[in-house]
Amino acid sequence: MDGGFSSSGLEAIGPALQGVVDAGDLSGFVTLVWRKGEVVQVNTVGHRDVASGKPMTRDTIFRIASMTKPITSVAALMLMEEGKLRLEDPITRWAPEFSGMQVLKAADGPLDQTVPAARDITIEDLMTHRSGLAYGFTSVGPIGEAHEKALGPALGTPLSPDVWMKKLGELPLSYQPGERFHYSHATDVLGFIVGRIEGKPLGDVLQERIFGPLGMVDTAFHVPPEKLDRAAKLYRINPETDALEEVPFPYYQAPPAFAAGGGGLVSTADDYLKFARLMLGGGELEGVRLLKPETLAMMTQNRLTPEQRAVPFMGIPFWLGQGFGLGVSVITDPEKQAWMGAGNEGAFGWPGAFGTWWQADPKADLVLIYLIQNSMPLGPEAAAQLATGQRMGGRAALPVFQKMVYGALSG
């Protein structure tokens, strides 16, 4: 037994993941299981760079995409504890670009058919994705195109933060503030507000307040040249050839002007473990306290209404067994969540667009981290259409990992 696990159960995980790589479904994995104070298992499978034969290693650097959002949210909550912002504050206090917003009469309708917003967007709206803002890839109709045209790609925009905020504020909202969960640039806006409150770039705020204190030495918005060799390449299944191919997507080698608080960070398994353990520890890690326990408890409680959870997310009934708090999802019904993965009531986390995922489970005193670099088609129905450009083995690998870990728990 290891950490309350069946040894044979844990030992079966690596070969299962290896089978996915051998089948050509994914380039490789780094997975980590931590429980009750110790790392119980690390799997490094496949390659971070297929062409040059460089293997996945425990310190491989990954683009973690939306796993950035919980970190940005913690920074905002630290400012809340210091009295610098409140959840109910209108964001126009720091972001006047979002004054007098217009709202589309129909989310997929013409951009010139709008009504005035009933109220300003609040900090809580940003943190719960109920701001009415959008992503181009979560939207249908003209607003999606308008996002792409005005803002550029969701990751890697050439715009400065101030220009980007102005252009976003000029677009209509898809929904009234507070009305529904609509995945969006909200956490990017939150990050820039954090930076404005502190008078410095978001990357500097996160380094000083979170990465430095926690010893997260490989987490940033860029990969310096001396670390590039450790960075994983991005791959996809070519839908025409059904073969794995590299997707060119260079890493920033210096801190970018646009630090996307909603998806721009890179990290490693051990670095993100420190952040996940901070959250599992009620805001404290090894004597370093960043948040009060009551703040962390508030962050990890569902805030969506039953009506909001009834609306599909990315084309699937995502909220059947979970809700959303302040920057993280939280399991509310393990049985209803079982079709998507595994976890106890109260387990929380949030995935990233390149296939990365993490979960902290207070009841089991468990952290799981799952890192891959896989490019999938993004769109409003993306989760319902994952077969496009991605094989079943690649899609099934994450729930298989989750279920095997929980299946190996023995005490």
C-alpha positions as a Markdown table, in Angstrom:
| # | Residue | x | y | z |
|---|---|---|---|---|
| 1 | Met | 0.0 | 0.0 | 0.0 |
| 2 | Asp | 1.2 | 3.5 | -0.9 |
| 3 | Gly | -0.6 | 6.5 | 0.7 |
| 4 | Gly | -3.8 | 4.5 | 1.1 |
| 5 | Phe | -3.6 | 3.1 | -2.5 |
| 6 | Ser | -3.5 | -0.4 | -3.8 |
| 7 | Ser | 0.0 | -0.7 | -5.4 |
| 8 | Ser | -1.2 | -2.9 | -8.2 |
| 9 | Gly | -4.0 | -0.3 | -9.0 |
| 10 | Leu | -1.5 | 2.5 | -9.2 |
| 11 | Glu | 1.0 | 0.5 | -11.2 |
| 12 | Ala | -1.6 | -0.1 | -13.9 |
| 13 | Ile | -1.9 | 3.6 | -14.7 |
| 14 | Gly | 1.4 | 4.0 | -16.5 |
| 15 | Pro | 0.9 | 1.2 | -19.0 |
| 16 | Ala | -2.7 | 2.4 | -19.7 |
| 17 | Leu | -1.3 | 5.8 | -20.6 |
| 18 | Gln | 1.6 | 4.2 | -22.6 |
| 19 | Gly | -1.0 | 2.4 | -24.7 |
| 20 | Val | -2.5 | 5.8 | -25.7 |
| 21 | Val | 0.9 | 7.0 | -26.8 |
| 22 | Asp | 1.7 | 3.7 | -28.6 |
| 23 | Ala | -1.6 | 4.0 | -30.5 |
| 24 | Gly | -0.5 | 7.5 | -31.8 |
| 25 | Asp | -3.4 | 9.2 | -30.1 |
| 26 | Leu | -1.3 | 11.6 | -27.9 |
| 27 | Ser | 2.4 | 12.6 | -27.9 |
| 28 | Gly | 2.8 | 12.0 | -24.1 |
| 29 | Phe | 1.8 | 12.7 | -20.5 |
| 30 | Val | 3.1 | 13.8 | -17.2 |
| 31 | Thr | 0.7 | 12.8 | -14.4 |
| 32 | Leu | 1.1 | 13.3 | -10.7 |
| 33 | Val | -0.8 | 11.9 | -7.7 |
| 34 | Trp | -0.3 | 13.5 | -4.3 |
| 35 | Arg | -2.0 | 12.3 | -1.1 |
| 36 | Lys | -1.8 | 13.0 | 2.6 |
| 37 | Gly | 1.5 | 14.9 | 2.4 |
| 38 | Glu | 3.4 | 12.9 | -0.2 |
| 39 | Val | 3.7 | 12.4 | -3.9 |
| 40 | Val | 2.5 | 8.9 | -4.4 |
| 41 | Gln | 3.1 | 8.6 | -8.1 |
| 42 | Val | 4.5 | 10.4 | -11.1 |
| 43 | Asn | 4.1 | 9.1 | -14.6 |
| 44 | Thr | 6.2 | 10.4 | -17.5 |
| 45 | Val | 5.1 | 8.8 | -20.7 |
| 46 | Gly | 5.9 | 9.5 | -24.4 |
| 47 | His | 7.7 | 12.6 | -25.7 |
| 48 | Arg | 7.6 | 16.3 | -25.2 |
| 49 | Asp | 9.2 | 16.6 | -28.7 |
| 50 | Val | 8.4 | 13.7 | -31.0 |
| 51 | Ala | 10.7 | 14.6 | -33.9 |
| 52 | Ser | 13.8 | 14.9 | -31.8 |
| 53 | Gly | 12.9 | 12.0 | -29.5 |
| 54 | Lys | 13.0 | 14.1 | -26.3 |
| 55 | Pro | 11.0 | 12.3 | -23.6 |
| 56 | Met | 8.5 | 13.7 | -21.2 |
| 57 | Thr | 10.2 | 14.4 | -17.9 |
| 58 | Arg | 8.8 | 15.4 | -14.5 |
| 59 | Asp | 10.0 | 19.0 | -15.1 |
| 60 | Thr | 8.6 | 19.3 | -18.6 |
| 61 | Ile | 7.0 | 22.7 | -19.1 |
| 62 | Phe | 3.4 | 22.9 | -20.4 |
| 63 | Arg | 1.1 | 25.6 | -21.6 |
| 64 | Ile | -1.6 | 25.3 | -18.9 |
| 65 | Ala | -4.2 | 27.5 | -20.7 |
| 66 | Ser | -7.3 | 28.0 | -18.5 |
| 67 | Met | -5.6 | 26.4 | -15.5 |
| 68 | Thr | -4.3 | 30.0 | -15.2 |
| 69 | Lys | -7.8 | 31.2 | -14.2 |
| 70 | Pro | -7.8 | 29.8 | -10.6 |
| 71 | Ile | -4.4 | 31.5 | -10.0 |
| 72 | Thr | -5.6 | 34.9 | -11.3 |
| 73 | Ser | -8.7 | 34.4 | -9.1 |
| 74 | Val | -6.6 | 33.8 | -6.0 |
| 75 | Ala | -4.6 | 37.0 | -6.7 |
| 76 | Ala | -7.9 | 38.9 | -6.9 |
| 77 | Leu | -9.2 | 37.4 | -3.6 |
| 78 | Met | -5.9 | 38.4 | -1.9 |
| 79 | Leu | -6.7 | 42.0 | -2.9 |
| 80 | Met | -10.2 | 41.5 | -1.6 |
| 81 | Glu | -8.9 | 40.4 | 1.8 |
| 82 | Glu | -6.8 | 43.6 | 1.8 |
| 83 | Gly | -9.9 | 45.7 | 1.2 |
| 84 | Lys | -8.8 | 46.8 | -2.3 |
| 85 | Leu | -11.8 | 45.3 | -4.0 |
| 86 | Arg | -15.1 | 43.7 | -3.2 |
| 87 | Leu | -17.0 | 41.0 | -5.1 |
| 88 | Glu | -20.0 | 43.4 | -5.5 |
| 89 | Asp | -17.9 | 46.2 | -6.9 |
| 90 | Pro | -18.6 | 47.4 | -10.4 |
| 91 | Ile | -15.6 | 46.8 | -12.6 |
| 92 | Thr | -16.0 | 50.3 | -14.1 |
| 93 | Arg | -14.3 | 51.6 | -10.9 |
| 94 | Trp | -11.0 | 50.4 | -12.5 |
| 95 | Ala | -12.1 | 49.7 | -16.1 |
| 96 | Pro | -14.1 | 52.6 | -17.4 |
| 97 | Glu | -13.9 | 50.9 | -20.8 |
| 98 | Phe | -16.9 | 48.9 | -19.7 |
| 99 | Ser | -19.2 | 51.8 | -18.8 |
| 100 | Gly | -22.6 | 52.0 | -20.5 |
| 101 | Met | -22.4 | 48.5 | -22.0 |
| 102 | Gln | -24.9 | 47.3 | -24.6 |
| 103 | Val | -26.4 | 43.8 | -24.6 |
| 104 | Leu | -27.4 | 41.8 | -27.7 |
| 105 | Lys | -31.1 | 41.2 | -28.0 |
| 106 | Ala | -30.2 | 37.7 | -29.1 |
| 107 | Ala | -26.8 | 36.2 | -28.4 |
| 108 | Asp | -26.5 | 35.0 | -32.0 |
| 109 | Gly | -28.2 | 38.1 | -33.5 |
| 110 | Pro | -27.0 | 41.2 | -35.3 |
| 111 | Leu | -24.5 | 43.4 | -33.4 |
| 112 | Asp | -26.7 | 46.5 | -33.9 |
| 113 | Gln | -29.7 | 45.0 | -32.2 |
| 114 | Thr | -29.0 | 45.7 | -28.5 |
| 115 | Val | -30.5 | 47.0 | -25.3 |
| 116 | Pro | -28.7 | 48.8 | -22.5 |
| 117 | Ala | -27.1 | 46.6 | -19.8 |
| 118 | Ala | -29.4 | 46.6 | -16.7 |
| 119 | Arg | -26.3 | 47.1 | -14.4 |
| 120 | Asp | -22.6 | 47.2 | -14.5 |
| 121 | Ile | -20.5 | 44.1 | -14.5 |
| 122 | Thr | -19.2 | 43.2 | -11.1 |
| 123 | Ile | -16.0 | 41.5 | -9.9 |
| 124 | Glu | -18.1 | 38.5 | -8.9 |
| 125 | Asp | -19.6 | 38.4 | -12.4 |
| 126 | Leu | -16.0 | 38.1 | -13.8 |
| 127 | Met | -15.0 | 35.4 | -11.4 |
| 128 | Thr | -18.1 | 33.3 | -12.1 |
| 129 | His | -18.2 | 33.9 | -15.9 |
| 130 | Arg | -21.6 | 35.6 | -15.5 |
| 131 | Ser | -20.4 | 38.9 | -16.9 |
| 132 | Gly | -22.1 | 38.6 | -20.3 |
| 133 | Leu | -18.6 | 38.9 | -22.0 |
| 134 | Ala | -17.7 | 36.2 | -24.5 |
| 135 | Tyr | -14.9 | 34.3 | -26.2 |
| 136 | Gly | -15.0 | 34.1 | -30.0 |
| 137 | Phe | -14.9 | 30.3 | -29.7 |
| 138 | Thr | -17.8 | 30.1 | -27.2 |
| 139 | Ser | -20.1 | 32.3 | -29.4 |
| 140 | Val | -22.2 | 31.7 | -32.4 |
| 141 | Gly | -23.3 | 34.4 | -34.9 |
| 142 | Pro | -21.8 | 37.8 | -35.6 |
| 143 | Ile | -20.4 | 38.4 | -32.1 |
| 144 | Gly | -18.0 | 35.5 | -32.4 |
| 145 | Glu | -16.6 | 36.9 | -35.6 |
| 146 | Ala | -16.4 | 40.4 | -34.1 |
| 147 | His | -14.3 | 39.0 | -31.2 |
| 148 | Glu | -11.8 | 37.5 | -33.6 |
| 149 | Lys | -11.6 | 40.6 | -35.8 |
| 150 | Ala | -11.3 | 43.1 | -32.9 |
| 151 | Leu | -9.2 | 41.1 | -30.5 |
| 152 | Gly | -7.2 | 38.6 | -32.4 |
| 153 | Pro | -6.7 | 35.0 | -31.1 |
| 154 | Ala | -7.8 | 34.1 | -27.5 |
| 155 | Leu | -4.1 | 33.4 | -26.8 |
| 156 | Gly | -1.4 | 35.4 | -28.4 |
| 157 | Thr | -3.1 | 38.7 | -29.3 |
| 158 | Pro | -0.7 | 41.4 | -30.5 |
| 159 | Leu | -2.6 | 44.1 | -28.7 |
| 160 | Ser | -1.5 | 45.9 | -25.5 |
| 161 | Pro | -3.7 | 45.3 | -22.5 |
| 162 | Asp | -5.2 | 48.9 | -22.6 |
| 163 | Val | -6.0 | 48.7 | -26.3 |
| 164 | Trp | -7.5 | 45.2 | -25.9 |
| 165 | Met | -9.6 | 46.3 | -22.9 |
| 166 | Lys | -10.9 | 49.3 | -25.0 |
| 167 | Lys | -11.8 | 47.1 | -28.0 |
| 168 | Leu | -13.5 | 44.5 | -25.8 |
| 169 | Gly | -15.5 | 47.2 | -24.1 |
| 170 | Glu | -16.7 | 48.4 | -27.5 |
| 171 | Leu | -18.3 | 45.1 | -28.3 |
| 172 | Pro | -21.8 | 44.3 | -27.0 |
| 173 | Leu | -22.3 | 41.7 | -24.3 |
| 174 | Ser | -23.9 | 38.4 | -25.2 |
| 175 | Tyr | -26.1 | 38.3 | -22.0 |
| 176 | Gln | -27.1 | 40.7 | -19.2 |
| 177 | Pro | -24.5 | 40.8 | -16.4 |
| 178 | Gly | -25.4 | 38.0 | -13.8 |
| 179 | Glu | -27.8 | 36.3 | -16.2 |
| 180 | Arg | -26.0 | 33.1 | -17.1 |
| 181 | Phe | -22.6 | 31.3 | -17.2 |
| 182 | His | -21.0 | 32.1 | -20.5 |
| 183 | Tyr | -17.3 | 31.2 | -20.8 |
| 184 | Ser | -15.4 | 34.3 | -21.7 |
| 185 | His | -12.4 | 36.7 | -21.5 |
| 186 | Ala | -13.7 | 37.6 | -18.0 |
| 187 | Thr | -10.6 | 36.3 | -16.2 |
| 188 | Asp | -8.4 | 38.2 | -18.6 |
| 189 | Val | -10.3 | 41.4 | -17.6 |
| 190 | Leu | -10.0 | 40.4 | -14.0 |
| 191 | Gly | -6.2 | 40.0 | -14.4 |
| 192 | Phe | -5.8 | 43.4 | -15.9 |
| 193 | Ile | -7.9 | 44.9 | -13.1 |
| 194 | Val | -5.6 | 43.2 | -10.6 |
| 195 | Gly | -2.7 | 44.8 | -12.4 |
| 196 | Arg | -4.3 | 48.3 | -12.4 |
| 197 | Ile | -5.1 | 48.1 | -8.7 |
| 198 | Glu | -1.5 | 47.2 | -7.9 |
| 199 | Gly | 0.0 | 49.5 | -10.5 |
| 200 | Lys | 2.1 | 46.9 | -12.2 |
| 201 | Pro | 1.8 | 44.1 | -14.9 |
| 202 | Leu | -0.2 | 41.0 | -13.8 |
| 203 | Gly | 2.9 | 38.8 | -14.3 |
| 204 | Asp | 4.8 | 40.9 | -11.7 |
| 205 | Val | 1.8 | 40.7 | -9.3 |
| 206 | Leu | 1.6 | 36.9 | -9.6 |
| 207 | Gln | 5.4 | 36.5 | -9.2 |
| 208 | Glu | 5.5 | 38.6 | -6.1 |
| 209 | Arg | 2.4 | 37.4 | -4.4 |
| 210 | Ile | 2.0 | 33.7 | -5.5 |
| 211 | Phe | 4.9 | 32.2 | -7.5 |
| 212 | Gly | 7.7 | 33.6 | -5.4 |
| 213 | Pro | 6.2 | 32.8 | -1.9 |
| 214 | Leu | 5.2 | 29.3 | -3.0 |
| 215 | Gly | 8.5 | 28.5 | -4.8 |
| 216 | Met | 6.8 | 28.0 | -8.2 |
| 217 | Val | 10.0 | 28.5 | -10.1 |
| 218 | Asp | 8.8 | 27.4 | -13.6 |
| 219 | Thr | 5.4 | 29.2 | -13.7 |
| 220 | Ala | 5.2 | 32.4 | -15.8 |
| 221 | Phe | 3.8 | 33.9 | -18.9 |
| 222 | His | 7.0 | 33.0 | -20.9 |
| 223 | Val | 9.7 | 30.4 | -21.1 |
| 224 | Pro | 13.2 | 31.9 | -20.9 |
| 225 | Pro | 15.7 | 30.6 | -23.6 |
| 226 | Glu | 17.5 | 28.5 | -21.0 |
| 227 | Lys | 14.3 | 26.5 | -20.3 |
| 228 | Leu | 13.0 | 26.1 | -23.8 |
| 229 | Asp | 14.5 | 22.6 | -24.1 |
| 230 | Arg | 12.1 | 21.5 | -21.4 |
| 231 | Ala | 9.0 | 22.9 | -23.0 |
| 232 | Ala | 6.5 | 20.5 | -24.6 |
| 233 | Lys | 5.6 | 20.9 | -28.2 |
| 234 | Leu | 1.9 | 21.1 | -29.2 |
| 235 | Tyr | 0.3 | 18.3 | -31.3 |
| 236 | Arg | -3.0 | 17.4 | -32.9 |
| 237 | Ile | -4.5 | 14.6 | -34.9 |
| 238 | Asn | -4.6 | 15.7 | -38.5 |
| 239 | Pro | -8.3 | 15.0 | -39.5 |
| 240 | Glu | -7.2 | 14.2 | -43.1 |
| 241 | Thr | -4.4 | 11.8 | -42.3 |
| 242 | Asp | -5.5 | 10.6 | -38.9 |
| 243 | Ala | -1.9 | 11.0 | -37.8 |
| 244 | Leu | -0.2 | 13.0 | -35.0 |
| 245 | Glu | 1.4 | 16.2 | -36.2 |
| 246 | Glu | 3.0 | 19.2 | -34.5 |
| 247 | Val | 1.1 | 22.4 | -34.3 |
| 248 | Pro | 3.5 | 25.4 | -34.5 |
| 249 | Phe | 2.8 | 27.6 | -31.5 |
| 250 | Pro | 6.0 | 29.3 | -30.2 |
| 251 | Tyr | 6.4 | 30.1 | -26.5 |
| 252 | Tyr | 7.1 | 33.7 | -25.5 |
| 253 | Gln | 10.7 | 33.9 | -24.5 |
| 254 | Ala | 10.4 | 37.1 | -22.5 |
| 255 | Pro | 7.4 | 38.5 | -20.5 |
| 256 | Pro | 4.7 | 39.5 | -23.0 |
| 257 | Ala | 2.9 | 42.8 | -22.8 |
| 258 | Phe | -0.4 | 40.9 | -22.9 |
| 259 | Ala | -0.3 | 38.6 | -19.8 |
| 260 | Ala | -3.5 | 36.6 | -20.3 |
| 261 | Gly | -4.9 | 36.0 | -16.8 |
| 262 | Gly | -7.4 | 33.7 | -18.3 |
| 263 | Gly | -5.0 | 31.3 | -20.1 |
| 264 | Gly | -1.5 | 32.5 | -20.7 |
| 265 | Leu | 0.6 | 30.7 | -18.1 |
| 266 | Val | 3.1 | 27.8 | -18.5 |
| 267 | Ser | 3.9 | 25.5 | -15.6 |
| 268 | Thr | 5.1 | 22.1 | -14.5 |
| 269 | Ala | 3.5 | 19.3 | -12.5 |
| 270 | Asp | 5.5 | 20.1 | -9.3 |
| 271 | Asp | 4.9 | 23.8 | -9.6 |
| 272 | Tyr | 1.1 | 23.4 | -10.0 |
| 273 | Leu | 1.1 | 20.9 | -7.2 |
| 274 | Lys | 2.2 | 23.7 | -4.9 |
| 275 | Phe | -0.7 | 25.9 | -6.0 |
| 276 | Ala | -3.2 | 23.0 | -5.7 |
| 277 | Arg | -1.9 | 22.1 | -2.2 |
| 278 | Leu | -2.3 | 25.8 | -1.2 |
| 279 | Met | -5.9 | 25.5 | -2.2 |
| 280 | Leu | -6.4 | 22.2 | -0.5 |
| 281 | Gly | -4.7 | 23.6 | 2.6 |
| 282 | Gly | -7.3 | 26.4 | 3.0 |
| 283 | Gly | -5.0 | 29.0 | 1.6 |
| 284 | Glu | -1.8 | 27.9 | 3.3 |
| 285 | Leu | 1.2 | 25.8 | 2.2 |
| 286 | Glu | 4.1 | 24.9 | 4.4 |
| 287 | Gly | 3.8 | 27.9 | 6.6 |
| 288 | Val | 3.1 | 30.4 | 3.8 |
| 289 | Arg | -0.5 | 31.7 | 4.0 |
| 290 | Leu | -1.9 | 33.6 | 1.0 |
| 291 | Leu | -5.6 | 33.4 | 1.8 |
| 292 | Lys | -7.8 | 32.9 | 4.9 |
| 293 | Pro | -9.6 | 29.5 | 5.2 |
| 294 | Glu | -13.0 | 31.2 | 5.0 |
| 295 | Thr | -12.0 | 32.9 | 1.7 |
| 296 | Leu | -10.9 | 29.6 | 0.2 |
| 297 | Ala | -14.1 | 28.0 | 1.4 |
| 298 | Met | -16.1 | 30.7 | -0.3 |
| 299 | Met | -14.1 | 30.3 | -3.5 |
| 300 | Thr | -14.9 | 26.6 | -3.7 |
| 301 | Gln | -18.6 | 26.7 | -3.2 |
| 302 | Asn | -21.0 | 26.6 | -6.1 |
| 303 | Arg | -22.5 | 30.0 | -7.0 |
| 304 | Leu | -24.5 | 29.1 | -10.1 |
| 305 | Thr | -28.3 | 28.8 | -9.8 |
| 306 | Pro | -30.1 | 25.6 | -10.9 |
| 307 | Glu | -31.4 | 27.5 | -14.0 |
| 308 | Gln | -27.8 | 28.5 | -14.9 |
| 309 | Arg | -26.5 | 24.9 | -14.4 |
| 310 | Ala | -29.3 | 23.6 | -16.7 |
| 311 | Val | -27.7 | 25.4 | -19.7 |
| 312 | Pro | -25.2 | 23.1 | -21.5 |
| 313 | Phe | -21.5 | 24.2 | -21.5 |
| 314 | Met | -19.5 | 23.6 | -24.7 |
| 315 | Gly | -22.3 | 21.4 | -26.0 |
| 316 | Ile | -22.6 | 19.0 | -23.1 |
| 317 | Pro | -24.5 | 18.8 | -19.8 |
| 318 | Phe | -21.4 | 19.9 | -18.0 |
| 319 | Trp | -23.1 | 21.0 | -14.8 |
| 320 | Leu | -25.0 | 17.8 | -14.0 |
| 321 | Gly | -22.8 | 16.9 | -11.1 |
| 322 | Gln | -20.8 | 20.1 | -10.5 |
| 323 | Gly | -21.1 | 23.8 | -10.1 |
| 324 | Phe | -18.8 | 26.8 | -10.3 |
| 325 | Gly | -17.4 | 29.0 | -7.5 |
| 326 | Leu | -14.9 | 31.9 | -7.8 |
| 327 | Gly | -12.6 | 30.7 | -10.6 |
| 328 | Val | -13.0 | 26.9 | -10.1 |
| 329 | Ser | -15.6 | 24.2 | -10.7 |
| 330 | Val | -16.7 | 22.1 | -7.7 |
| 331 | Ile | -18.3 | 18.6 | -7.6 |
| 332 | Thr | -21.7 | 18.8 | -6.0 |
| 333 | Asp | -23.0 | 15.3 | -6.9 |
| 334 | Pro | -20.3 | 12.6 | -7.5 |
| 335 | Glu | -22.8 | 10.1 | -9.0 |
| 336 | Lys | -24.0 | 12.6 | -11.6 |
| 337 | Gln | -20.4 | 13.6 | -12.2 |
| 338 | Ala | -19.2 | 10.0 | -12.8 |
| 339 | Trp | -19.9 | 10.1 | -16.6 |
| 340 | Met | -17.2 | 12.8 | -16.9 |
| 341 | Gly | -14.6 | 11.5 | -14.4 |
| 342 | Ala | -14.2 | 10.9 | -10.7 |
| 343 | Gly | -14.1 | 12.8 | -7.4 |
| 344 | Asn | -15.8 | 13.3 | -4.1 |
| 345 | Glu | -18.3 | 16.0 | -3.2 |
| 346 | Gly | -16.4 | 19.2 | -2.7 |
| 347 | Ala | -13.5 | 18.3 | -5.0 |
| 348 | Phe | -12.5 | 21.3 | -7.2 |
| 349 | Gly | -10.3 | 22.3 | -10.1 |
| 350 | Trp | -10.5 | 23.6 | -13.7 |
| 351 | Pro | -9.0 | 22.3 | -17.0 |
| 352 | Gly | -7.1 | 23.9 | -19.8 |
| 353 | Ala | -7.7 | 24.0 | -23.5 |
| 354 | Phe | -4.6 | 21.9 | -24.4 |
| 355 | Gly | -5.9 | 19.0 | -22.4 |
| 356 | Thr | -4.3 | 19.8 | -19.0 |
| 357 | Trp | -6.4 | 19.2 | -15.9 |
| 358 | Trp | -6.1 | 19.2 | -12.1 |
| 359 | Gln | -8.3 | 18.4 | -9.1 |
| 360 | Ala | -7.9 | 18.9 | -5.4 |
| 361 | Asp | -10.2 | 16.6 | -3.3 |
| 362 | Pro | -10.5 | 17.7 | 0.4 |
| 363 | Lys | -12.4 | 14.5 | 1.5 |
| 364 | Ala | -9.6 | 12.2 | 0.1 |
| 365 | Asp | -6.8 | 14.7 | 0.9 |
| 366 | Leu | -5.8 | 14.1 | -2.7 |
| 367 | Val | -4.4 | 16.2 | -5.6 |
| 368 | Leu | -4.3 | 14.9 | -9.2 |
| 369 | Ile | -2.5 | 16.6 | -12.0 |
| 370 | Tyr | -2.7 | 15.6 | -15.7 |
| 371 | Leu | -0.6 | 17.4 | -18.3 |
| 372 | Ile | -0.6 | 16.9 | -22.1 |
| 373 | Gln | -0.2 | 19.2 | -25.0 |
| 374 | Asn | -3.0 | 18.5 | -27.5 |
| 375 | Ser | -4.6 | 21.0 | -29.8 |
| 376 | Met | -8.4 | 20.4 | -30.3 |
| 377 | Pro | -10.9 | 22.3 | -32.3 |
| 378 | Leu | -12.5 | 25.0 | -30.1 |
| 379 | Gly | -16.0 | 26.1 | -30.6 |
| 380 | Pro | -19.4 | 26.4 | -28.8 |
| 381 | Glu | -20.1 | 22.7 | -29.3 |
| 382 | Ala | -16.4 | 21.6 | -28.9 |
| 383 | Ala | -17.0 | 19.2 | -26.1 |
| 384 | Ala | -19.8 | 17.5 | -27.9 |
| 385 | Gln | -17.8 | 17.2 | -31.1 |
| 386 | Leu | -14.4 | 16.0 | -29.8 |
| 387 | Ala | -14.3 | 13.3 | -32.4 |
| 388 | Thr | -13.4 | 15.9 | -34.9 |
| 389 | Gly | -9.6 | 15.8 | -35.2 |
| 390 | Gln | -9.1 | 13.7 | -32.1 |
| 391 | Arg | -9.2 | 9.9 | -31.6 |
| 392 | Met | -11.2 | 8.2 | -28.9 |
| 393 | Gly | -8.1 | 7.0 | -27.1 |
| 394 | Gly | -6.9 | 10.6 | -26.6 |
| 395 | Arg | -10.4 | 11.7 | -25.4 |
| 396 | Ala | -10.7 | 8.8 | -23.0 |
| 397 | Ala | -7.3 | 9.1 | -21.4 |
| 398 | Leu | -8.2 | 11.7 | -18.8 |
| 399 | Pro | -11.3 | 10.0 | -17.4 |
| 400 | Val | -9.4 | 6.7 | -17.5 |
| 401 | Phe | -6.6 | 8.3 | -15.4 |
| 402 | Gln | -9.2 | 9.8 | -12.9 |
| 403 | Lys | -11.1 | 6.5 | -12.5 |
| 404 | Met | -8.0 | 4.4 | -12.2 |
| 405 | Val | -6.6 | 6.6 | -9.4 |
| 406 | Tyr | -9.9 | 6.6 | -7.5 |
| 407 | Gly | -10.3 | 2.9 | -8.2 |
| 408 | Ala | -6.9 | 2.3 | -6.6 |
| 409 | Leu | -7.8 | 4.1 | -3.3 |
| 410 | Ser | -8.0 | 1.6 | -0.6 |
| 411 | Gly | -8.2 | 3.7 | 2.6 |
